[in-house]
PDB file of C-alpha atoms and ligand atoms in Angstrom:
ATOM      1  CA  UNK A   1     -17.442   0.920  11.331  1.00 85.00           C
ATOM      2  CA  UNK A   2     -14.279  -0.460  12.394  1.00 92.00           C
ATOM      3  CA  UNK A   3     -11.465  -0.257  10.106  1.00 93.00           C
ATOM      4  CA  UNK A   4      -8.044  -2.192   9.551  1.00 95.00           C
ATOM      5  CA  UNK A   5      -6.628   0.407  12.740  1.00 94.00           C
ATOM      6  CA  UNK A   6      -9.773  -0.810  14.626  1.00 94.00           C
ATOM      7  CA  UNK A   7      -9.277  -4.573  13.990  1.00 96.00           C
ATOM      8  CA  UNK A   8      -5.650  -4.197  14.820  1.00 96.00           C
ATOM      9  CA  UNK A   9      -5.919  -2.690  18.033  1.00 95.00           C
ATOM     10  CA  UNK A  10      -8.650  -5.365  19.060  1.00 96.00           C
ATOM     11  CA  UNK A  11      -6.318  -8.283  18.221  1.00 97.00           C
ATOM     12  CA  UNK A  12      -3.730  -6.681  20.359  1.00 95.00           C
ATOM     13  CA  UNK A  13      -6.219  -5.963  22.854  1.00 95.00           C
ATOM     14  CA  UNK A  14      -7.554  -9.149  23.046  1.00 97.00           C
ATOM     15  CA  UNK A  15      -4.432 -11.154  22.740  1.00 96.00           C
ATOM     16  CA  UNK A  16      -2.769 -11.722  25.748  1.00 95.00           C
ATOM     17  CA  UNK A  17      -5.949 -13.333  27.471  1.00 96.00           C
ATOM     18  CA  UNK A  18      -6.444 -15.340  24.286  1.00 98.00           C
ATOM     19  CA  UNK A  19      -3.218 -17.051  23.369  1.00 98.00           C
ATOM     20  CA  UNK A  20      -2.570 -20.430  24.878  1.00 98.00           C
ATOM     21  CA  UNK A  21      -5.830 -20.653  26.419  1.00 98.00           C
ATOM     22  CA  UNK A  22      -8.202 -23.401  26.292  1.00 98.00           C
ATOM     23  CA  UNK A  23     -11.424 -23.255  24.692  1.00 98.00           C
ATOM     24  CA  UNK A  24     -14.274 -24.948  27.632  1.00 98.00           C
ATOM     25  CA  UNK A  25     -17.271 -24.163  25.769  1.00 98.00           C
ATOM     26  CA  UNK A  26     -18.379 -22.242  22.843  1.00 98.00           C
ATOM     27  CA  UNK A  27     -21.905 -20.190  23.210  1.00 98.00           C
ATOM     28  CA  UNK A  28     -23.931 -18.541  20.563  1.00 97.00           C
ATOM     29  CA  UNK A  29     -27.618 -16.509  21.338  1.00 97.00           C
ATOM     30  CA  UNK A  30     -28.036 -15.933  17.915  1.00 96.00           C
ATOM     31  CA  UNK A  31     -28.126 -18.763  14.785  1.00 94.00           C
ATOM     32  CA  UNK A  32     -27.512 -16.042  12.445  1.00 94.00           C
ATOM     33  CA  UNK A  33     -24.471 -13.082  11.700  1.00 96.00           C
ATOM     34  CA  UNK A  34     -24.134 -12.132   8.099  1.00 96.00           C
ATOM     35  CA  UNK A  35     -23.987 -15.991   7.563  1.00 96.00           C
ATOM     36  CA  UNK A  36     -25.678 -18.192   9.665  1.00 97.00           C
ATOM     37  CA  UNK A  37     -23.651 -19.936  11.634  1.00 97.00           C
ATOM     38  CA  UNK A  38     -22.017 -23.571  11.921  1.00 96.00           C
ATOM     39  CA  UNK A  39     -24.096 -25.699  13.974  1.00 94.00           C
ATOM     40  CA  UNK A  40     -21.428 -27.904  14.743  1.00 95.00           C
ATOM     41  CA  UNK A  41     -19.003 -24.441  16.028  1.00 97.00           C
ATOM     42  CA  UNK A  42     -19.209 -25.864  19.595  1.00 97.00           C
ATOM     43  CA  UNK A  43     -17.891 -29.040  19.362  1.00 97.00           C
ATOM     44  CA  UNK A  44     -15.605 -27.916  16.894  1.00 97.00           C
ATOM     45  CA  UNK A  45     -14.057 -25.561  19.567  1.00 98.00           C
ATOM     46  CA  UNK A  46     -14.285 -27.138  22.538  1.00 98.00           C
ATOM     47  CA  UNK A  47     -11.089 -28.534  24.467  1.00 98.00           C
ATOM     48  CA  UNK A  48      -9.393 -26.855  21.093  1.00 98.00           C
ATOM     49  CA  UNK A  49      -5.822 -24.257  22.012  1.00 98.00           C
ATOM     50  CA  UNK A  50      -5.383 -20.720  20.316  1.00 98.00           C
ATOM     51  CA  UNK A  51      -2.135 -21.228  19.472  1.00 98.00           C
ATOM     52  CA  UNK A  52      -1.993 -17.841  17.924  1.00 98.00           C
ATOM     53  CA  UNK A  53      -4.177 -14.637  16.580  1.00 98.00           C
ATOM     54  CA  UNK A  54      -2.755 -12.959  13.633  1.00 98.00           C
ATOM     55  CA  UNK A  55      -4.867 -10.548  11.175  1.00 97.00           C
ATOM     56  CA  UNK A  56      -5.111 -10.590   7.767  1.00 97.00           C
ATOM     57  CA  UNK A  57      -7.170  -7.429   6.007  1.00 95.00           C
ATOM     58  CA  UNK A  58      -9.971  -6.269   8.251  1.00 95.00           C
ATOM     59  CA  UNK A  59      -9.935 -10.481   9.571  1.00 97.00           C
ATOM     60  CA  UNK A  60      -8.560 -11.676  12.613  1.00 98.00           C
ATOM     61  CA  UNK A  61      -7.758 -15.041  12.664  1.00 98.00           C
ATOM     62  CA  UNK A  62      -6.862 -17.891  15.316  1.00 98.00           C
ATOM     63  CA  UNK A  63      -4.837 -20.763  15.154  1.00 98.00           C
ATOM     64  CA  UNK A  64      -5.617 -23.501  17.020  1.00 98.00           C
ATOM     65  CA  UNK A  65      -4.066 -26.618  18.406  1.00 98.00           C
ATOM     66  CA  UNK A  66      -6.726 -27.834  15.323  1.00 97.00           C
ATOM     67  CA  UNK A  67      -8.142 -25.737  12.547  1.00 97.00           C
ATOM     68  CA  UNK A  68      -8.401 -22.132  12.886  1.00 98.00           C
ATOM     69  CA  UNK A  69     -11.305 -19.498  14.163  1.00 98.00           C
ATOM     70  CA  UNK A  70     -12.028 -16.603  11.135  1.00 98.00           C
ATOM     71  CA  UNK A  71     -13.808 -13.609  13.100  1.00 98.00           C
ATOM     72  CA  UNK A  72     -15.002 -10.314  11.111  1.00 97.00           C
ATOM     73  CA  UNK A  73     -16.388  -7.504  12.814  1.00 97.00           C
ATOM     74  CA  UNK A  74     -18.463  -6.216  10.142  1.00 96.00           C
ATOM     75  CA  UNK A  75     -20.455  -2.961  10.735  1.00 94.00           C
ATOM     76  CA  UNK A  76     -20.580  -2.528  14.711  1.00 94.00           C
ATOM     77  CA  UNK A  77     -18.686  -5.874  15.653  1.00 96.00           C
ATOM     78  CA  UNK A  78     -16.653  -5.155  18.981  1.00 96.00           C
ATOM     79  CA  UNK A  79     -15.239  -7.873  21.194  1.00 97.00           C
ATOM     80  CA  UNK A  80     -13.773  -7.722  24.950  1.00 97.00           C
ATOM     81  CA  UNK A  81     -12.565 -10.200  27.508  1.00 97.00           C
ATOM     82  CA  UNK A  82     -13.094 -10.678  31.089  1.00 97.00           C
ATOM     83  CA  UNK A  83     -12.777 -12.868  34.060  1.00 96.00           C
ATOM     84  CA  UNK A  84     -15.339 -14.610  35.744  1.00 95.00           C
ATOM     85  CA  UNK A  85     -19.122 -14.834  35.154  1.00 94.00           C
ATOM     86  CA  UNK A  86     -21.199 -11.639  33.434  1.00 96.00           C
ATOM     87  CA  UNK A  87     -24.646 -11.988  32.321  1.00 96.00           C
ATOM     88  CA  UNK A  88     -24.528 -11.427  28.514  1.00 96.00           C
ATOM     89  CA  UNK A  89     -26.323  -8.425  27.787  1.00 95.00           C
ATOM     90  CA  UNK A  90     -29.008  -7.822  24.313  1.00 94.00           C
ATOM     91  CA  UNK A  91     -26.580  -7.561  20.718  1.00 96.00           C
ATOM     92  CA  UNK A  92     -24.191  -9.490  22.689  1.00 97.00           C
ATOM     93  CA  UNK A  93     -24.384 -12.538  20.474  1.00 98.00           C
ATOM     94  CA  UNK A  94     -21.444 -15.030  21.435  1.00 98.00           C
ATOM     95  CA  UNK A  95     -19.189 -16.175  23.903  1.00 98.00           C
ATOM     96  CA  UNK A  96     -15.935 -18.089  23.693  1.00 98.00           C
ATOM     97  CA  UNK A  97     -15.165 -19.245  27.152  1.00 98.00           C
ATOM     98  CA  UNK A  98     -11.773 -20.667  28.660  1.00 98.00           C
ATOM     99  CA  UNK A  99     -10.967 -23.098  31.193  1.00 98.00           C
ATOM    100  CA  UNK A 100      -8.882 -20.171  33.171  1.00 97.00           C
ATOM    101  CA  UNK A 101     -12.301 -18.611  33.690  1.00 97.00           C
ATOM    102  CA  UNK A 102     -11.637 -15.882  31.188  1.00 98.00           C
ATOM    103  CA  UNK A 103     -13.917 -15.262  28.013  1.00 98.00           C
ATOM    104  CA  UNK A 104     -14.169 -14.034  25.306  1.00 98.00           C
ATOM    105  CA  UNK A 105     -17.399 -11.753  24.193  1.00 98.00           C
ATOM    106  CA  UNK A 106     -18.825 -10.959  20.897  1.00 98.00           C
ATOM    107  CA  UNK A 107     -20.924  -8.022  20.508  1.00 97.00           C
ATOM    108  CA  UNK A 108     -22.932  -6.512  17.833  1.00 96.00           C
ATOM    109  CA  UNK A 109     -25.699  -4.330  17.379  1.00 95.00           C
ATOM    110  CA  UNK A 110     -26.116  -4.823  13.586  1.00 95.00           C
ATOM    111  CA  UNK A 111     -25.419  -8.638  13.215  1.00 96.00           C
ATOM    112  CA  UNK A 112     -23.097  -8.240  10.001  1.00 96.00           C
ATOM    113  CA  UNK A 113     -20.265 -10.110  11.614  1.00 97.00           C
ATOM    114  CA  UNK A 114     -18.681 -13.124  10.933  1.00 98.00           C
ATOM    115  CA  UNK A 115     -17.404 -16.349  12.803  1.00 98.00           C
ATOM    116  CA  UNK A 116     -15.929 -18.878  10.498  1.00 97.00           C
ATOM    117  CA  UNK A 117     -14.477 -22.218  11.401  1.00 97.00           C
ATOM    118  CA  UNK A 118     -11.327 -23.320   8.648  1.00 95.00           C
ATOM    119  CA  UNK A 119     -10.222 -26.640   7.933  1.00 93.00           C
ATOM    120  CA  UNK A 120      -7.783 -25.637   5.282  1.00 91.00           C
ATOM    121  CA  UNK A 121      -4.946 -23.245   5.672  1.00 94.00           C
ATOM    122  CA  UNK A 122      -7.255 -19.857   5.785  1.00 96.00           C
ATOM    123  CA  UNK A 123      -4.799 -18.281   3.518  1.00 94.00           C
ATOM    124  CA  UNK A 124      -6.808 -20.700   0.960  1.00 95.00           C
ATOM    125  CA  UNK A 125     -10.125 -19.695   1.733  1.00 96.00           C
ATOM    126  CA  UNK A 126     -12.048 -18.065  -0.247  1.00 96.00           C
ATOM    127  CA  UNK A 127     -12.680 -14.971   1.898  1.00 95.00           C
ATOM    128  CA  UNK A 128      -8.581 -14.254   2.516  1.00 96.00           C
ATOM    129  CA  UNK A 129      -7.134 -15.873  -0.749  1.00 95.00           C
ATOM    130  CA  UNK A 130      -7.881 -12.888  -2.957  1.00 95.00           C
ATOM    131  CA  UNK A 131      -6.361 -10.099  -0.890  1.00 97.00           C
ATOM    132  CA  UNK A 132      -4.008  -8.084  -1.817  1.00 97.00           C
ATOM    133  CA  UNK A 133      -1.139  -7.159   0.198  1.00 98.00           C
ATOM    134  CA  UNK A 134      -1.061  -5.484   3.234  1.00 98.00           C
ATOM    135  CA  UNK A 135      -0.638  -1.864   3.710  1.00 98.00           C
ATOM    136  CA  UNK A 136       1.271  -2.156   6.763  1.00 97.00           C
ATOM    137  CA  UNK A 137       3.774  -5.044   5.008  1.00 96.00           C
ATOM    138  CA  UNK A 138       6.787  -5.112   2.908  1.00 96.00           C
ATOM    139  CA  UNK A 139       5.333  -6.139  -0.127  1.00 97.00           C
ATOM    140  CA  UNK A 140       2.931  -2.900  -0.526  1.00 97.00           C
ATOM    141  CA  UNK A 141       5.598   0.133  -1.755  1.00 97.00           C
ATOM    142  CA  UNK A 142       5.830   2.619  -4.505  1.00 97.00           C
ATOM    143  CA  UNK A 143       6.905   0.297  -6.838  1.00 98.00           C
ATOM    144  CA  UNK A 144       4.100  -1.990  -6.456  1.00 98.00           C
ATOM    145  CA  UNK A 145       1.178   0.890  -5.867  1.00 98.00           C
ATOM    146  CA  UNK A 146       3.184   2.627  -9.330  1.00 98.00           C
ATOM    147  CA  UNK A 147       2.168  -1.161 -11.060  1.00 98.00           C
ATOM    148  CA  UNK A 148      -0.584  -1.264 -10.193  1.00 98.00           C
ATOM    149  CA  UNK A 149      -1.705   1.961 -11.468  1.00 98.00           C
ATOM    150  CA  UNK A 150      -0.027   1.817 -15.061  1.00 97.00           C
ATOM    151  CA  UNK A 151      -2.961   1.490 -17.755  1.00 96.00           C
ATOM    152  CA  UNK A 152      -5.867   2.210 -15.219  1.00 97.00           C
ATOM    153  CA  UNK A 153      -8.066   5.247 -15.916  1.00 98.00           C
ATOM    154  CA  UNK A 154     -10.362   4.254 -12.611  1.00 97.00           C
ATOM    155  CA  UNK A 155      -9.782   7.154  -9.300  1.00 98.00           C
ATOM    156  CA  UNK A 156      -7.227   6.869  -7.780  1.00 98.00           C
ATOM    157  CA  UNK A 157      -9.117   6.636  -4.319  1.00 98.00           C
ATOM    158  CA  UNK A 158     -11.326   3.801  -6.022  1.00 98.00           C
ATOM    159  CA  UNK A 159      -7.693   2.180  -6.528  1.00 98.00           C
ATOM    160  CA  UNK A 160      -6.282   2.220  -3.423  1.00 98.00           C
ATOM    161  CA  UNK A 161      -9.992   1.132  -1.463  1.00 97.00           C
ATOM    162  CA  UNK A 162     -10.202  -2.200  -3.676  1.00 97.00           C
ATOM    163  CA  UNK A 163      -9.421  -4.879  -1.600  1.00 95.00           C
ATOM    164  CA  UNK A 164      -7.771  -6.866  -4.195  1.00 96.00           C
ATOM    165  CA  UNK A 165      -5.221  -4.267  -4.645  1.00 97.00           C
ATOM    166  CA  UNK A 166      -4.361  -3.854  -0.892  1.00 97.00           C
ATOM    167  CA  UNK A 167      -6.079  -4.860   1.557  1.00 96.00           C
ATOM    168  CA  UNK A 168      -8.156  -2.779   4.273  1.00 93.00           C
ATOM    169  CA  UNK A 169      -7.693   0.865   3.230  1.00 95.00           C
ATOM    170  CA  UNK A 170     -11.084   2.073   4.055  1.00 94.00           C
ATOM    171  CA  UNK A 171     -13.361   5.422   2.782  1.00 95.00           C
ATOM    172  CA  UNK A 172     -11.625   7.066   6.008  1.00 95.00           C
ATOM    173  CA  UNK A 173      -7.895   6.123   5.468  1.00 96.00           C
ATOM    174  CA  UNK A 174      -8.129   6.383   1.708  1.00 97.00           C
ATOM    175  CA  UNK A 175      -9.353  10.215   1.887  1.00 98.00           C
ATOM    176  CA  UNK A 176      -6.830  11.093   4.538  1.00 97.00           C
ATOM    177  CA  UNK A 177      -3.969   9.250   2.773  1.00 98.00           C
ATOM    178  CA  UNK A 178      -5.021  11.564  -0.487  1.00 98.00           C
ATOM    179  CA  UNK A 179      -4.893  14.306   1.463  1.00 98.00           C
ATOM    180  CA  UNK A 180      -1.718  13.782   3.068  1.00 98.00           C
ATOM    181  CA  UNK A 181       0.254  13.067  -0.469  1.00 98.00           C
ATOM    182  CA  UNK A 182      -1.388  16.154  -2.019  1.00 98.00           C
ATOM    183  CA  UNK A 183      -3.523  14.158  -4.871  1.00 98.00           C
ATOM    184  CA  UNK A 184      -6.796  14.555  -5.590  1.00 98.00           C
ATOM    185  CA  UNK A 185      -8.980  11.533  -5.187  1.00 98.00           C
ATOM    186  CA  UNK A 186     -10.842  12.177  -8.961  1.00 98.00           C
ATOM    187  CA  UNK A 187      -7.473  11.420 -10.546  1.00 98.00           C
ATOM    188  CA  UNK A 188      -6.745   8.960 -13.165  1.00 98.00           C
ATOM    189  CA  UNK A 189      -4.500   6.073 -11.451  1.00 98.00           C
ATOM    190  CA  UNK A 190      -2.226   6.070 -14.445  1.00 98.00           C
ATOM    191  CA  UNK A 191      -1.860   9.825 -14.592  1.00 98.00           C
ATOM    192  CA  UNK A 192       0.027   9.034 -11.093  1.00 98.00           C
ATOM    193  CA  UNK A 193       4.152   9.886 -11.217  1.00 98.00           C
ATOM    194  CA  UNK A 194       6.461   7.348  -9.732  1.00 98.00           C
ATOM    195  CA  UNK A 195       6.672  10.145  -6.777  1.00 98.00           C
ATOM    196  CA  UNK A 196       2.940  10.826  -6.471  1.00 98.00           C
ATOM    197  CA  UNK A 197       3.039   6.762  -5.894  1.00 98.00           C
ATOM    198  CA  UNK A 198       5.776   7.337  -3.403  1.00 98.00           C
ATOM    199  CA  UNK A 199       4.156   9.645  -1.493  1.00 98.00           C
ATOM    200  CA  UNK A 200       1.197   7.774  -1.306  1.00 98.00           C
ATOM    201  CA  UNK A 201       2.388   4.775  -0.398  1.00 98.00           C
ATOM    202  CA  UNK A 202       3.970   6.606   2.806  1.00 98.00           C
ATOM    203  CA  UNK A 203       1.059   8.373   3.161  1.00 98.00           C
ATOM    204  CA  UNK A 204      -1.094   5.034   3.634  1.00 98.00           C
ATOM    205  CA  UNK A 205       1.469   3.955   5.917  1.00 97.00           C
ATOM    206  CA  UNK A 206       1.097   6.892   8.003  1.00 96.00           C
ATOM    207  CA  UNK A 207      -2.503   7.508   8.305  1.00 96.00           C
ATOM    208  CA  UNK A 208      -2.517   3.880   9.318  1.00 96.00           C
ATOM    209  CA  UNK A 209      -0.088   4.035  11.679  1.00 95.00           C
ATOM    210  CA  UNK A 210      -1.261   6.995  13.283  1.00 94.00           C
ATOM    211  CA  UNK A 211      -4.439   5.793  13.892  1.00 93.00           C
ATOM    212  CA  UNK A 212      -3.119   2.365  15.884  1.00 94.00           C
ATOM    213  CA  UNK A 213      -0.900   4.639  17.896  1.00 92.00           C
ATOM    214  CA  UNK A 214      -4.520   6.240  19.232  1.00 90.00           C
ATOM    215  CA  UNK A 215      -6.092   3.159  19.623  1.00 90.00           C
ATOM    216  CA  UNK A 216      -3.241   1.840  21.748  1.00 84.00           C
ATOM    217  CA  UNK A 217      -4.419   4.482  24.576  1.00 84.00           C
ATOM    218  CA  UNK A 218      -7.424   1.753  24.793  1.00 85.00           C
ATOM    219  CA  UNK A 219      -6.091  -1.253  25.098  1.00 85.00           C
ATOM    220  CA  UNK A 220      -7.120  -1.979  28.573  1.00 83.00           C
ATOM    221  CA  UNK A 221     -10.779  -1.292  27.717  1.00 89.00           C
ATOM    222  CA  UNK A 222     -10.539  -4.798  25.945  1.00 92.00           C
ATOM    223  CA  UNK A 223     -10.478  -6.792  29.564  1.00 91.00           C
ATOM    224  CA  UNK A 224     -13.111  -4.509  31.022  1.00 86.00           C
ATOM    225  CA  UNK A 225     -16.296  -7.167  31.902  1.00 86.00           C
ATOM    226  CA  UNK A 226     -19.105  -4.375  31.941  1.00 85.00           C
ATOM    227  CA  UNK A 227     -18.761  -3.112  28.585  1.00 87.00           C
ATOM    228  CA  UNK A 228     -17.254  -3.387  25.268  1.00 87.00           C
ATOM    229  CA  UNK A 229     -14.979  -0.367  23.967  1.00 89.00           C
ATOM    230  CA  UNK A 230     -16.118   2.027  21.712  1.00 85.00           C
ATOM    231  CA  UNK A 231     -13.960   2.748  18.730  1.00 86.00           C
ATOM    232  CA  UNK A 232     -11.622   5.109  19.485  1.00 82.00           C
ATOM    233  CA  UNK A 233     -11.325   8.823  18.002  1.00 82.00           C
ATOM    234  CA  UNK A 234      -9.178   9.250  15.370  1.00 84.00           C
ATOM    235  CA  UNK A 235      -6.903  12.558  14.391  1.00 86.00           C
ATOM    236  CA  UNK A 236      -8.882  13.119  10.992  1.00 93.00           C
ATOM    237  CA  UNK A 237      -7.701  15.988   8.578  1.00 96.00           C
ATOM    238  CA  UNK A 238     -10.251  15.523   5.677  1.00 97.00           C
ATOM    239  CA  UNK A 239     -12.643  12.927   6.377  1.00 95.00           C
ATOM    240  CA  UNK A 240     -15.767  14.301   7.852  1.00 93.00           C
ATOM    241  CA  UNK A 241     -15.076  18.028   7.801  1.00 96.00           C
ATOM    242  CA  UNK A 242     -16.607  18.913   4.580  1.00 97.00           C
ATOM    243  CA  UNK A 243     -16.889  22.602   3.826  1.00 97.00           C
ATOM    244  CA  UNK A 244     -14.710  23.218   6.997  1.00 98.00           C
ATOM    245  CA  UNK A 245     -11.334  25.095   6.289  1.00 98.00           C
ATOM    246  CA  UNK A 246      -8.367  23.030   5.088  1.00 98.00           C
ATOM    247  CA  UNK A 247      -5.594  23.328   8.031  1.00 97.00           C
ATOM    248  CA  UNK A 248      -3.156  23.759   5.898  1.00 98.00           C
ATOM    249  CA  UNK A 249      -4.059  26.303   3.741  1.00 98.00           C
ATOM    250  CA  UNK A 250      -7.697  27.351   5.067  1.00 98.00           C
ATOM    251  CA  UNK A 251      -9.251  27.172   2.037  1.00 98.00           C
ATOM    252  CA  UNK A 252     -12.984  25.240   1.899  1.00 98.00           C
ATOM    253  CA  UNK A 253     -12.847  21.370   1.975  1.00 98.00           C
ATOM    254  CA  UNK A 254     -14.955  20.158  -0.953  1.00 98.00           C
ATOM    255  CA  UNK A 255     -17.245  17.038  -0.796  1.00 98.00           C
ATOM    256  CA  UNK A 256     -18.039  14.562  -3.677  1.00 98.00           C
ATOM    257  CA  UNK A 257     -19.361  11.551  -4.087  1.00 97.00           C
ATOM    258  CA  UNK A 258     -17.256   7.970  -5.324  1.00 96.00           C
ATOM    259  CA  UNK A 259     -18.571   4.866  -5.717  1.00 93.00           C
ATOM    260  CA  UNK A 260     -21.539   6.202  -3.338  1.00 94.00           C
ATOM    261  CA  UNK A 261     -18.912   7.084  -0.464  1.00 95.00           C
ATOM    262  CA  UNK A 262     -17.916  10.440   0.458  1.00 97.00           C
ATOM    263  CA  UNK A 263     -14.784  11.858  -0.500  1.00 98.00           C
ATOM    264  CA  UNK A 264     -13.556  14.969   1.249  1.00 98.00           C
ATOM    265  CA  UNK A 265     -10.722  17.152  -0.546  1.00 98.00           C
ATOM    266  CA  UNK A 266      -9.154  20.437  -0.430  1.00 98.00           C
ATOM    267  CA  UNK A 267      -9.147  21.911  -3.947  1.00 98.00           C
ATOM    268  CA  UNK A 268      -5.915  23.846  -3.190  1.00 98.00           C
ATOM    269  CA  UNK A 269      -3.179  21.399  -1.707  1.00 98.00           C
ATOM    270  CA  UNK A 270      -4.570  18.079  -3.967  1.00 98.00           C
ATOM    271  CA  UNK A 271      -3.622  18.290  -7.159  1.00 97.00           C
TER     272      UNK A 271
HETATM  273 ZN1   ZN B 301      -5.526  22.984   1.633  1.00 59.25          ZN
END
């Protein structure tokens, strides 16, 4: 499932051959994503600019000269560009085509995507307004994360994967980023001291960070015409190696369940 690192690297994979370009012809093979979708999308788009592609959560989002484009890659949503003509293949369900000859190609094996045409500034609609910062920004530190935890008695891994609290920390990063500040994911929120929430708050940073940095190794797999890339592997220290040794101190990694996803810990360094 891609995650906020995932997204990220797409937009900057994608970018270059997107921005400034001129939208010839919009083409869906499929009425339906998560939502169905807008029957009027092509002439919406067409002879339309992408002024610019920004993301916002797990969203990426384009400007144009005219409205803006809200994409969501959902479970197994990748996208790629390429020059020239390629005959789409099965799960790949739309095509955003430029008057350069480049396009851009949506693909997606379980359909739960999105594509979302916005009239109104898309901080304002209802799928972006509600987010909470972003990890990555300036306005998500220790002081805000120590807030935000005063008075709650939910996890502390619950906490930091709602959405409205900040915005695309995912099962993945939110285990890793435990692990990495040395707090167990069962804690209270409140019982968190203003340097636990400092050390998370880096942590998130961190994990995040880290994981972009591997995903920049494939950013030229976005322009390659046959296929689109796989997600790429990430460095994970917790996540996924249940009842493996901890590397830092060896001892067994435990697994629990959370809100029915897995949480990986090691009993000895999270406290
Ligand atoms: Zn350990």
């Amino acid at each position: 499932m891609p995650e906020l690192p995932e997204v990220e690297t797409t937009l900057r994979g994608i970018s270059e051959k997107v921005i400034n370009k001129k939208i010839e012809s919009f083409k869906a093979r499929t009425q339906k994503l998560r939502w169905p979708l807008d029957r009027n999308l092509s002439r919406f788009l067409k002879n339309k600019i992408i002024i610019s592609a920004w993301r916002r959560g797990k969203y990426i989002i384009f400007n144009l000269s005219e409205g803006h484009l809200l994409i969501h890659l959902g479970m197994s949503g990748k996208l790629r560009v390429f020059d020239g003509q390629v005959t789409p293949k099965k799960h790949e369900h739309w095509d955003l085509s430029f008057t350069d000859g480049w396009t851009l190609r949506y693909t997606d094996i379980r359909k739960f995507g999105a594509l979302i045409k916005i009239k109104e500034r898309p901080e304002e609609h209802k799928l972006l307004k509600n987010l909470g910062p972003e990890p990555l920004g300036n306005e998500f530190n220790s002081e805000y994360l120590f807030k935000c935890t005063r008075k709650k008695t939910r996890p502390i891994k619950n906490l930091i994967m709602d959405a409205n609290i900040v915005t695309g920390v995912g099962n993945i990063y939110a285990n890793e980023a435990l692990f990495l500040a040395g707090i167990r994911p069962r804690k209270q929120s409140k019982r968190l001291t203003k340097l636990n929430c400092e050390e998370l708050a880096v942590a998130i940073r961190q994990t995040l960070q880290e994981a972009i940095k591997a995903g920049g190794t494939t950013l030229k797999d976005y322009t390659n015409a046959n296929e689109a890339p796989g997600y790429f592997k990430k460095k994970l220290r917790v996540y996924d190696r249940g009842n493996s040794p901890c590397l830092t101190c060896g001892t067994q990694l435990k697994i629990i369940r959370q809100a029915n996803r897995q949480t990986v810990y090691c009993p000895s360094c999270q406290k």
